[in-house]
XYZ file of C-alpha atoms in Angstrom:
740
model
C 105.887 55.640 15.137
C 106.232 55.226 18.876
C 105.236 58.800 19.654
C 101.634 57.800 18.871
C 101.226 60.209 15.990
C 100.002 59.020 12.622
C 101.420 60.048 9.272
C 98.531 62.459 8.820
C 99.038 64.197 12.114
C 96.321 62.390 14.016
C 96.897 60.404 17.193
C 96.941 56.647 16.596
C 96.961 53.578 18.746
C 100.241 52.116 17.575
C 102.251 52.200 14.374
C 101.026 54.349 11.561
C 100.015 51.463 9.306
C 98.049 49.772 12.045
C 96.333 52.986 13.009
C 95.395 53.708 9.409
C 93.955 50.199 8.987
C 91.879 50.516 12.144
C 90.609 53.910 11.099
C 89.523 52.471 7.781
C 87.496 49.729 9.553
C 85.257 52.315 11.140
C 84.965 54.761 8.249
C 81.298 55.959 8.228
C 80.813 55.453 4.508
C 82.230 51.942 4.612
C 79.985 51.109 7.596
C 76.899 52.181 5.647
C 78.027 50.160 2.661
C 78.525 47.140 4.922
C 75.015 47.503 6.344
C 73.543 47.906 2.876
C 75.332 44.794 1.705
C 74.146 42.845 4.727
C 70.559 44.040 4.533
C 70.328 44.064 0.762
C 66.874 43.768 -0.757
C 68.215 41.877 -3.742
C 67.540 38.371 -2.307
C 63.952 39.372 -1.519
C 63.551 40.919 -4.951
C 64.852 37.786 -6.640
C 62.526 35.646 -4.538
C 59.490 37.774 -5.352
C 60.490 37.719 -9.010
C 60.280 33.928 -8.948
C 56.926 34.171 -7.157
C 55.464 36.836 -9.453
C 52.753 34.469 -10.731
C 51.554 33.957 -7.150
C 51.311 37.643 -6.226
C 47.776 38.016 -7.573
C 46.563 35.315 -5.180
C 47.056 37.713 -2.271
C 44.461 40.202 -3.539
C 41.487 38.436 -1.870
C 43.653 37.984 1.232
C 44.271 41.734 1.367
C 40.587 42.454 0.826
C 39.739 39.978 3.576
C 42.226 41.620 5.958
C 40.435 44.941 5.540
C 37.036 43.325 6.105
C 38.281 41.446 9.172
C 39.781 44.658 10.567
C 36.391 46.362 10.228
C 34.682 43.617 12.217
C 37.391 43.563 14.886
C 37.848 47.337 15.227
C 34.326 48.372 16.189
C 34.010 52.138 15.808
C 34.214 54.673 12.996
C 37.311 56.310 14.508
C 39.192 53.000 14.396
C 38.024 52.308 10.837
C 39.222 55.711 9.667
C 42.527 55.151 11.469
C 42.977 51.772 9.747
C 42.195 53.207 6.317
C 44.531 56.154 6.949
C 47.347 53.866 8.101
C 46.983 51.668 5.020
C 46.914 54.751 2.811
C 50.024 56.176 4.458
C 51.959 52.921 3.992
C 50.842 52.698 0.367
C 51.864 56.313 -0.242
C 55.284 55.810 1.354
C 56.012 52.667 -0.675
C 54.918 54.454 -3.869
C 57.470 57.263 -3.501
C 59.957 57.594 -6.403
C 62.917 56.362 -4.372
C 61.110 53.261 -3.118
C 60.524 51.488 -6.435
C 60.871 47.739 -5.957
C 58.744 44.639 -6.349
C 58.419 44.298 -2.571
C 57.349 47.937 -2.280
C 54.810 47.572 -5.074
C 53.391 44.430 -3.456
C 53.088 46.150 -0.075
C 51.513 49.216 -1.677
C 48.940 47.108 -3.517
C 48.194 45.006 -0.412
C 47.567 48.068 1.770
C 45.398 49.755 -0.856
C 43.220 46.668 -1.270
C 42.987 46.250 2.526
C 41.777 49.843 2.837
C 39.242 49.175 0.075
C 38.048 46.083 1.954
C 37.474 48.058 5.148
C 35.564 50.727 3.237
C 33.597 48.115 1.307
C 32.194 46.338 4.381
C 31.541 49.735 6.002
C 29.448 50.717 2.990
C 27.731 47.317 2.947
C 26.737 47.651 6.610
C 25.274 51.090 5.908
C 23.516 49.832 2.783
C 21.646 46.989 4.522
C 20.800 49.003 7.636
C 17.175 48.535 8.690
C 15.150 49.232 11.842
C 15.390 46.608 14.582
C 12.703 45.818 17.133
C 13.594 47.346 20.497
C 11.804 44.969 22.859
C 9.685 41.778 22.707
C 6.066 42.346 21.686
C 2.958 40.279 20.998
C 1.037 41.816 18.112
C -1.241 41.120 15.186
C -0.026 42.403 11.837
C -0.337 42.031 8.081
C 2.604 40.941 5.947
C 3.607 39.557 2.569
C 5.482 36.256 2.379
C 8.925 36.680 0.803
C 10.499 33.307 1.530
C 9.348 29.930 2.832
C 11.752 27.480 4.444
C 10.261 24.166 5.640
C 11.963 22.772 8.765
C 10.181 19.446 8.935
C 12.606 17.956 11.464
C 11.310 20.520 13.982
C 7.686 20.354 12.750
C 7.551 23.942 11.587
C 7.796 26.254 8.592
C 9.951 29.382 8.665
C 8.510 32.459 6.936
C 10.373 35.609 5.981
C 7.779 38.391 5.882
C 7.637 41.921 4.564
C 5.468 44.004 6.864
C 3.303 46.893 5.763
C 3.832 50.535 6.611
C 2.311 52.079 9.709
C 2.444 48.866 11.784
C 5.292 49.956 14.119
C 7.332 46.934 13.034
C 10.624 46.458 11.153
C 10.234 46.085 7.368
C 11.359 42.444 7.412
C 10.704 39.833 10.112
C 11.094 36.074 10.349
C 8.399 33.947 11.974
C 8.283 30.245 12.805
C 4.898 28.668 12.106
C 3.908 25.270 13.570
C 3.395 22.665 10.883
C -0.278 22.121 11.755
C -0.965 25.855 11.119
C 0.970 25.970 7.832
C -1.599 25.410 5.106
C -1.017 24.916 1.399
C -1.910 28.574 0.739
C 1.290 29.785 2.423
C 3.227 30.580 -0.748
C 5.636 33.284 -1.827
C 3.751 36.486 -2.567
C 0.688 35.677 -0.437
C -0.661 38.413 1.843
C -1.405 37.084 5.324
C -2.516 38.288 8.722
C -1.221 36.650 11.873
C -0.625 37.111 15.563
C 2.930 36.503 16.706
C 5.346 37.039 19.537
C 8.301 38.986 18.130
C 11.644 39.799 19.700
C 14.876 41.468 18.591
C 17.459 39.209 16.899
C 19.357 37.340 19.594
C 22.831 38.532 20.487
C 25.520 36.031 21.564
C 24.674 34.555 24.934
C 28.353 33.993 25.778
C 31.697 35.364 24.563
C 32.549 33.588 21.322
C 29.064 32.103 20.904
C 26.997 32.315 17.726
C 25.937 35.888 16.955
C 22.579 35.753 15.177
C 22.111 39.523 15.474
C 25.055 40.071 13.084
C 23.639 37.666 10.529
C 20.160 39.187 10.848
C 21.589 42.689 10.306
C 23.088 41.788 6.935
C 19.948 39.869 5.966
C 17.803 42.898 6.786
C 15.809 41.093 9.508
C 14.568 43.351 12.273
C 12.797 40.755 14.422
C 12.196 37.033 14.814
C 9.433 35.204 16.576
C 6.741 32.558 16.807
C 3.291 32.613 15.226
C 0.392 32.262 17.669
C -2.842 30.726 16.455
C -4.244 30.434 12.966
C -3.021 32.454 9.983
C -5.512 34.278 7.762
C -4.927 34.461 3.999
C -5.905 37.944 2.790
C -4.641 37.465 -0.766
C -3.411 34.294 -2.375
C -0.055 34.077 -4.099
C 0.304 34.999 -7.741
C -0.155 31.756 -9.758
C 2.651 32.762 -12.166
C 6.080 31.138 -12.151
C 7.369 30.645 -8.611
C 10.751 28.971 -8.291
C 10.363 28.407 -4.556
C 7.089 26.572 -5.130
C 8.739 24.257 -7.648
C 11.569 23.723 -5.189
C 9.107 22.669 -2.490
C 7.313 20.373 -4.910
C 10.613 18.774 -5.917
C 11.566 18.261 -2.282
C 8.183 16.717 -1.490
C 8.408 14.437 -4.522
C 11.842 13.119 -3.552
C 10.691 12.455 0.019
C 7.640 10.615 -1.261
C 9.847 8.273 -3.305
C 12.364 7.537 -0.518
C 11.373 7.212 3.120
C 13.086 8.259 6.316
C 16.572 9.701 6.442
C 17.306 8.707 2.852
C 14.402 10.820 1.595
C 15.462 13.802 3.734
C 19.055 13.768 2.476
C 17.918 13.043 -1.078
C 15.683 16.116 -0.948
C 18.687 18.134 0.254
C 20.814 17.020 -2.698
C 18.030 17.782 -5.193
C 16.572 21.026 -3.859
C 18.791 22.269 -1.029
C 15.962 21.752 1.493
C 17.614 20.609 4.740
C 14.544 21.026 6.926
C 13.556 17.347 6.915
C 16.898 15.985 8.168
C 16.591 14.632 11.703
C 18.911 16.169 14.276
C 20.487 12.784 15.054
C 21.419 12.282 11.389
C 22.696 15.850 11.049
C 24.827 15.437 14.179
C 26.229 12.140 12.861
C 27.185 13.856 9.593
C 28.896 16.657 11.502
C 30.793 14.324 13.844
C 31.976 12.128 10.976
C 33.234 15.036 8.875
C 30.550 14.578 6.209
C 28.467 17.689 6.932
C 29.795 19.319 3.766
C 27.661 16.871 1.781
C 24.514 18.519 3.195
C 25.481 21.997 2.015
C 24.973 22.447 -1.710
C 28.406 23.670 -2.736
C 31.380 22.709 -4.861
C 30.999 18.936 -4.744
C 27.367 18.975 -5.884
C 27.732 21.687 -8.526
C 30.852 19.963 -9.862
C 28.984 16.656 -10.145
C 26.125 18.286 -12.057
C 28.412 20.290 -14.348
C 30.721 17.364 -15.013
C 27.843 15.002 -15.782
C 26.149 17.402 -18.208
C 29.448 18.270 -19.903
C 30.414 14.637 -20.482
C 26.917 13.572 -21.533
C 26.617 16.348 -24.100
C 30.160 15.796 -25.359
C 29.631 12.054 -25.839
C 26.153 12.458 -27.315
C 27.248 15.021 -29.901
C 30.213 12.849 -30.869
C 27.750 10.473 -32.580
C 27.143 13.102 -35.295
C 30.173 13.323 -37.629
C 28.866 16.451 -39.337
C 28.951 18.341 -36.039
C 32.336 16.930 -35.041
C 33.948 18.093 -38.298
C 32.450 21.595 -38.319
C 32.166 22.716 -34.701
C 34.205 22.596 -31.485
C 32.042 20.295 -29.409
C 33.673 21.212 -26.058
C 32.387 24.779 -26.468
C 28.816 23.613 -26.987
C 29.076 21.076 -24.157
C 30.498 23.746 -21.854
C 27.591 26.055 -22.756
C 25.102 23.358 -21.766
C 27.021 22.809 -18.513
C 26.830 26.556 -17.793
C 23.048 26.464 -18.147
C 22.892 23.384 -15.911
C 25.045 25.068 -13.236
C 22.886 28.195 -13.187
C 19.638 26.180 -13.142
C 20.873 23.939 -10.309
C 21.997 26.989 -8.313
C 18.583 28.639 -8.659
C 16.701 25.420 -7.915
C 18.626 24.833 -4.678
C 17.878 28.307 -3.336
C 20.856 30.318 -4.608
C 22.540 30.410 -1.218
C 25.948 32.056 -0.942
C 27.893 28.731 -0.841
C 26.066 27.534 -3.962
C 26.694 30.838 -5.739
C 30.398 30.556 -4.889
C 30.504 27.046 -6.337
C 28.579 28.140 -9.414
C 30.982 31.024 -10.054
C 33.948 28.670 -9.692
C 32.353 26.184 -12.074
C 31.705 28.926 -14.630
C 35.343 30.016 -14.424
C 36.454 26.441 -15.011
C 34.177 26.135 -18.039
C 35.406 29.439 -19.454
C 38.987 28.234 -19.012
C 38.139 25.006 -20.843
C 36.622 26.978 -23.708
C 39.743 29.150 -23.918
C 42.034 26.151 -23.741
C 43.609 27.232 -20.440
C 44.329 25.278 -17.264
C 41.089 25.240 -15.290
C 41.750 24.023 -11.741
C 44.198 26.581 -10.368
C 44.524 28.800 -7.338
C 43.823 31.797 -9.578
C 40.338 30.405 -10.127
C 39.873 30.150 -6.349
C 41.171 33.697 -5.882
C 38.780 35.016 -8.550
C 35.847 33.287 -6.873
C 36.841 34.652 -3.466
C 37.144 38.180 -4.871
C 33.716 37.897 -6.471
C 32.072 36.813 -3.214
C 33.889 39.349 -1.020
C 32.990 42.226 -3.324
C 29.264 41.442 -3.360
C 28.907 39.791 0.077
C 31.842 41.006 2.192
C 30.079 39.970 5.410
C 30.413 36.312 4.385
C 34.121 36.433 5.294
C 33.417 35.977 9.018
C 30.929 33.146 8.465
C 31.965 29.487 8.693
C 30.561 28.630 5.261
C 32.950 30.921 3.361
C 35.940 29.923 5.447
C 35.312 26.184 5.265
C 34.624 26.027 1.533
C 37.526 28.193 0.393
C 39.939 26.630 2.870
C 39.089 23.163 1.577
C 39.422 24.075 -2.108
C 42.642 26.037 -1.546
C 44.214 23.173 0.406
C 43.246 20.607 -2.244
C 44.640 22.606 -5.165
C 47.807 23.608 -3.289
C 48.403 19.956 -2.425
C 47.978 18.685 -5.970
C 50.071 21.529 -7.431
C 53.073 20.433 -5.360
C 55.631 18.848 -7.742
C 56.088 15.684 -5.679
C 52.365 15.117 -5.251
C 51.783 15.848 -8.924
C 54.421 13.278 -9.880
C 53.002 10.720 -7.426
C 49.469 10.839 -8.810
C 50.237 11.467 -12.486
C 48.586 9.122 -14.978
C 50.779 6.258 -16.110
C 50.617 2.817 -17.671
C 50.021 0.353 -14.822
C 47.703 -2.460 -13.866
C 44.253 -1.981 -12.362
C 45.287 -2.798 -8.806
C 48.045 -0.176 -8.718
C 45.810 2.382 -10.395
C 43.068 1.739 -7.832
C 45.544 1.951 -4.965
C 46.921 5.229 -6.274
C 43.375 6.600 -6.557
C 42.511 5.580 -2.981
C 45.784 7.045 -1.702
C 44.952 10.285 -3.495
C 41.521 10.381 -1.860
C 42.953 9.631 1.576
C 45.725 12.205 1.332
C 43.308 14.807 0.011
C 40.849 14.082 2.812
C 43.620 14.253 5.412
C 44.837 17.630 4.168
C 41.265 18.952 4.078
C 40.671 17.767 7.650
C 43.833 19.537 8.810
C 42.820 22.715 6.970
C 39.258 22.712 8.287
C 39.926 21.663 11.874
C 40.885 25.112 13.278
C 37.899 26.715 11.514
C 35.484 24.102 12.875
C 36.949 24.444 16.353
C 36.675 28.235 16.241
C 33.036 28.350 15.132
C 31.584 25.095 16.484
C 34.145 24.148 19.188
C 34.300 20.635 17.758
C 36.010 18.859 14.866
C 36.013 15.303 13.535
C 39.157 13.181 13.493
C 38.102 10.390 11.151
C 36.742 12.558 8.351
C 39.561 11.628 5.976
C 38.646 7.942 6.215
C 34.913 8.595 5.974
C 35.312 10.816 2.917
C 37.175 8.066 1.031
C 33.840 6.245 0.916
C 31.385 9.153 1.063
C 32.705 11.413 -1.707
C 32.870 8.775 -4.495
C 29.562 7.319 -3.303
C 27.853 10.706 -3.472
C 29.491 11.921 -6.679
C 29.422 8.792 -8.820
C 26.459 6.826 -7.420
C 23.901 8.812 -5.425
C 23.617 11.994 -7.484
C 23.605 10.235 -10.896
C 20.985 7.762 -9.636
C 18.819 10.572 -8.284
C 19.084 12.520 -11.535
C 18.263 9.366 -13.524
C 15.264 8.656 -11.292
C 13.905 12.182 -11.786
C 14.252 11.843 -15.562
C 12.595 8.415 -15.599
C 9.731 9.746 -13.476
C 8.621 11.720 -16.527
C 7.616 8.375 -18.010
C 6.633 6.753 -14.712
C 9.641 4.393 -14.757
C 11.728 5.794 -11.904
C 10.908 3.236 -9.190
C 13.990 0.976 -9.701
C 16.342 3.972 -9.754
C 14.729 5.372 -6.604
C 15.190 2.001 -4.860
C 18.894 1.918 -5.735
C 19.311 5.553 -4.692
C 17.638 4.864 -1.338
C 19.999 1.942 -0.677
C 23.012 4.099 -1.566
C 21.845 6.901 0.720
C 21.270 4.346 3.467
C 24.880 3.255 3.091
C 26.032 6.878 3.357
C 24.016 7.409 6.544
C 25.328 4.130 7.979
C 28.915 5.266 7.358
C 28.196 8.577 9.098
C 26.703 6.907 12.179
C 29.463 4.290 12.346
C 32.301 6.816 12.144
C 30.665 9.290 14.527
C 30.181 6.607 17.183
C 33.855 5.559 17.262
C 35.841 6.486 20.396
C 37.654 9.774 19.911
C 35.729 10.593 16.747
C 35.260 14.217 17.798
C 37.661 16.716 19.325
C 36.075 19.272 21.649
C 37.840 22.440 22.734
C 36.611 25.532 24.577
C 36.413 28.930 22.904
C 39.799 29.807 21.443
C 41.424 33.268 21.334
C 40.950 35.199 18.099
C 44.709 35.804 17.921
C 45.395 32.073 17.875
C 42.858 31.533 15.104
C 44.340 34.386 13.087
C 47.874 32.974 13.397
C 46.770 29.548 12.172
C 44.902 31.025 9.191
C 47.826 33.318 8.295
C 50.276 30.428 8.459
C 48.038 28.214 6.343
C 47.642 30.888 3.672
C 51.401 31.463 3.573
C 51.992 27.742 3.013
C 49.313 27.374 0.329
C 49.850 30.535 -1.738
C 53.612 30.482 -2.241
C 55.644 27.928 -4.226
C 59.242 28.498 -3.128
C 60.806 26.974 -0.036
C 60.008 30.045 2.061
C 56.410 28.822 2.037
C 57.381 26.657 5.012
C 57.900 29.785 7.093
C 54.124 29.605 7.540
C 54.626 26.629 9.833
C 55.914 28.967 12.529
C 52.769 31.123 13.028
C 50.578 28.055 12.489
C 52.472 26.178 15.206
C 52.312 29.147 17.599
C 48.579 29.508 16.969
C 48.015 25.779 17.441
C 49.972 25.861 20.687
C 47.833 28.746 21.937
C 44.678 26.829 20.992
C 45.544 23.631 22.842
C 46.946 25.421 25.904
C 44.050 27.852 26.343
C 42.412 26.960 29.615
C 38.651 26.640 29.744
C 36.838 29.208 31.904
C 35.435 28.047 35.235
C 32.141 29.978 35.168
C 29.732 30.684 32.264
C 27.026 33.342 32.681
C 24.544 34.013 29.867
C 23.608 37.542 28.890
C 20.212 37.414 30.617
C 21.724 36.198 33.903
C 19.316 33.263 34.085
C 21.715 30.473 33.209
C 25.005 29.753 34.939
C 27.358 26.892 34.131
C 30.198 25.875 36.437
C 33.073 23.699 35.230
C 35.379 21.741 37.527
C 38.902 20.407 36.990
C 37.575 17.052 35.756
C 35.765 18.752 32.871
C 32.289 18.243 34.328
C 29.674 20.969 33.988
C 26.790 21.824 36.289
C 23.829 24.099 35.463
C 22.077 26.478 37.837
C 18.519 26.016 36.581
C 17.209 22.450 36.433
C 14.939 23.282 33.486
C 17.446 24.897 31.162
C 16.387 24.460 27.539
C 18.214 22.102 25.205
C 19.588 25.013 23.171
C 21.069 26.812 26.190
C 22.483 23.611 27.629
C 24.107 22.526 24.353
C 25.445 26.032 23.711
C 27.180 26.192 27.103
C 28.499 22.645 26.698
C 29.980 23.491 23.286
C 31.626 26.693 24.502
C 33.047 24.814 27.490
C 34.349 21.974 25.298
C 32.490 19.385 27.376
C 31.221 16.228 25.696
C 29.306 14.766 28.612
C 25.923 16.145 29.565
C 25.543 18.756 32.286
C 24.261 17.854 35.718
C 22.216 20.001 38.045
C 23.983 22.331 40.436
C 21.786 20.958 43.231
C 23.749 17.681 43.019
C 27.141 19.397 42.787
C 29.656 18.787 45.554
C 30.309 22.012 47.401
C 26.961 23.549 46.387
C 24.167 24.486 48.778
C 20.950 25.198 46.831
C 17.368 26.038 47.633
C 14.428 27.284 45.586
C 15.732 30.881 45.559
C 19.515 30.616 45.141
C 22.657 28.489 45.154
C 25.854 29.029 47.122
C 28.894 27.326 45.555
C 32.494 27.030 46.716
C 35.070 26.776 43.901
C 38.768 26.000 44.103
C 41.133 28.562 42.612
C 44.885 28.711 42.108
C 45.750 29.957 45.580
C 42.373 30.367 47.265
C 38.759 29.244 47.292
C 36.029 31.314 45.666
C 32.410 31.540 46.737
C 29.627 32.266 44.252
C 25.990 33.034 44.940
C 23.419 32.867 42.118
C 19.707 33.632 42.351
C 17.230 31.532 40.367
C 13.756 32.668 41.321
C 11.673 35.840 41.180
C 10.687 35.676 44.855
C 11.267 38.722 47.005
C 14.465 38.649 49.058
C 14.725 41.104 51.991
C 17.329 43.773 51.343
C 19.150 43.255 54.648
C 19.452 39.509 54.145
C 20.597 40.011 50.545
C 23.205 42.600 51.540
C 24.573 40.370 54.295
C 24.792 37.416 51.877
C 26.574 39.532 49.247
C 29.294 40.595 51.671
C 30.130 36.979 52.450
C 30.749 35.908 48.830
C 33.149 36.846 46.037
C 30.774 36.679 43.051
C 27.043 37.341 42.818
C 25.032 36.410 39.704
C 21.405 37.386 39.227
C 18.902 38.003 36.446
C 17.396 40.870 38.457
C 18.577 44.363 39.398
C 20.398 44.114 42.718
C 20.473 47.060 45.127
C 23.622 49.086 45.666
C 23.852 47.679 49.180
C 24.710 44.284 47.639
C 28.513 44.500 47.488
C 30.365 41.228 46.931
C 34.105 41.040 47.386
C 34.907 40.867 43.653
C 32.109 40.898 41.048
C 28.379 41.638 40.917
C 26.943 40.292 37.660
C 23.334 41.450 37.854
C 20.968 42.605 35.121
C 22.502 46.085 35.105
C 26.035 44.881 34.352
C 24.962 42.118 31.943
C 22.843 44.548 29.920
C 26.007 46.597 29.345
C 28.561 43.860 28.580
C 26.514 40.774 27.673
C 27.373 37.248 28.782
C 30.479 36.518 30.828
C 33.043 33.781 31.219
C 35.309 33.813 34.257
C 38.699 32.138 34.596
C 39.426 31.917 38.308
C 42.996 30.694 37.819
C 43.945 33.854 35.921
C 41.270 36.008 37.600
C 40.253 37.114 34.104
C 36.796 37.959 32.800
C 35.768 37.811 29.134
C 32.618 39.578 27.924
C 30.393 39.214 24.872
C 30.863 42.942 24.234
C 34.621 42.415 24.167
C 34.160 39.857 21.375
C 31.624 41.712 19.228
C 32.423 45.363 19.872
C 29.836 48.114 19.510
C 28.635 47.548 15.973
C 25.299 48.732 14.645
C 23.629 45.407 15.391
C 24.684 45.250 19.048
C 22.225 46.542 21.620
C 24.288 46.744 24.796
C 23.430 49.640 27.068
C 26.045 52.298 27.767
C 27.324 53.023 31.252
C 25.452 55.886 32.873
C 27.432 59.109 33.043
C 27.655 60.596 36.497
C 27.707 58.863 39.836
C 30.195 56.295 40.980
C 30.179 52.691 39.951
C 31.816 50.585 42.634
C 31.927 47.452 40.511
C 35.358 46.282 39.420
C 36.380 46.927 35.845
C 35.549 43.940 33.668
C 38.618 42.886 31.718
C 38.726 40.590 28.748
C 41.113 37.709 28.414
């Protein structure tokens, strides 16, 4: 109708039929139905239905998310907020109208994450112990709880339980020089000693190693150095002492094989790493073979597999047993005993316990006739460790071991990889080539999985580890450990010398491979401290790829790529200031580092070099271009993005007149000092004196972005941190310190 009226008496835009059709396009109910059809949950439900067997693998991930949130959100208010948020999401997804597989998965994930946050909160409260407030030199009486020989540094490390009424924490750790460590220092002995004790060290720089956190969960309230002779008040109980047998085993192995071979052989037999020289340990780290020095899955698997096969083959010689009993059950029982005994003999460290639990799960699966090597086994082991030791989540040992095992199993569960390496009838050459290809591909995937973790914790990662492990893993598993076990058995009859000789030659070959690979150009990648967000994105992407089976697993490449891009594009800070203000490192555009104090210790120098991602040694600031140094201080000019910066750092305890100091402060942008500076010292941008550093810890400064990162910003105010609070009242004219 041309009058513009529709058939129903409403104004249209043209003819009645056209107007009716247009009105139907925008009918509210039809619009909702269109949106529901477009955003239907059915594809997601069908996808999760196909992935239902993988859903359980996310339980340890959820628990780990809650634990990680507790470490990152320092403060009870934040922890309660996180638990409340997870509870609210779980409650919303559990409502009657929200029933779906996706909703159930989200509900379960949030509940477990809340449990993880509460679990580590309870664990931190459970292990809480007094901590020494300030360094002291004192004489005290204590009982030896643990002995750890560190022969490479010519000392023995004692964990002591102090008596009541001595004004000391209940548990302390003391380093004793080797010449003062007599044979009477055994577990359970009561001793009296004089020692210099100090609180557990906090991270010297943002992102550096935090020993105070580790000491908190170990119950250590102080560490120090013994001074003088140690008096034995009561000898150790002569009854069974596993640590004493462990020391005797370590000493016996080192007496049969000399040098580096004996040190690494003692590590494989008893878990004692104290005799390994630093040069050999560094070569193992740079070549990607450091995992061989930590008693974990590889070693426990070798022991369990050897005992299982030996018992199975030995019992097969008795037909009466074969016909009446299931020999795999008996062989698996013997392997269980061997796994537990080996774990106890090597010190029962957390990595060894994880490997032992995994081995026990495999043996139980074999007894039940189920598939043993699966991601469910890894998830069960991770849950076990996180429930009993939730603090291990943030340590490199947990992350490295579980990342490696998860990557290996996920790789070999892929249909194409499974078909490629499946057993088949073929000649020896092709079978050997397929085996070597499997080792290489496995090593390559492990290197890719471990690289971000190694870079985050140690700021370095090996590039040739996949090639080195092709030789090292079979050599260790099938040659070195069987030879060492055979030599120990033959020693019972005094016939172990030939086996020890062969084992020493094999270990020498392993060490030679480590030194050769570590010395190749480009063997190690060094990067400065990476952002936590970048590390989290890489880990999240890797888990998404490994734990799903459908094609959407490749969505994990996106966060992993973004995290990797953030890692490689993160610029290194220009200035590094330790928490005590004594040590300052300055980095130029060429990647060279200069140190303020010419006598900086090896530990401080290496720690700053690692955090800066610098491979070359540091030079002295006195020889730095643009630096003017004297006995009291250094004045340095640094190039920024659009201006030059001047820094003044003091390095002596000599008195400086207040007027001269104030005049010098006004002429520079940054002042660094290990002493309290007067209020009249007002630089143009930042005054990092003892007062500020005691409140925020060490600093790193990026002059290009004009950003400052603090140790407090990395750790937060947890129970183990001892940063002073800002005084209330009065004005603080210092600029606010912002984190990157």
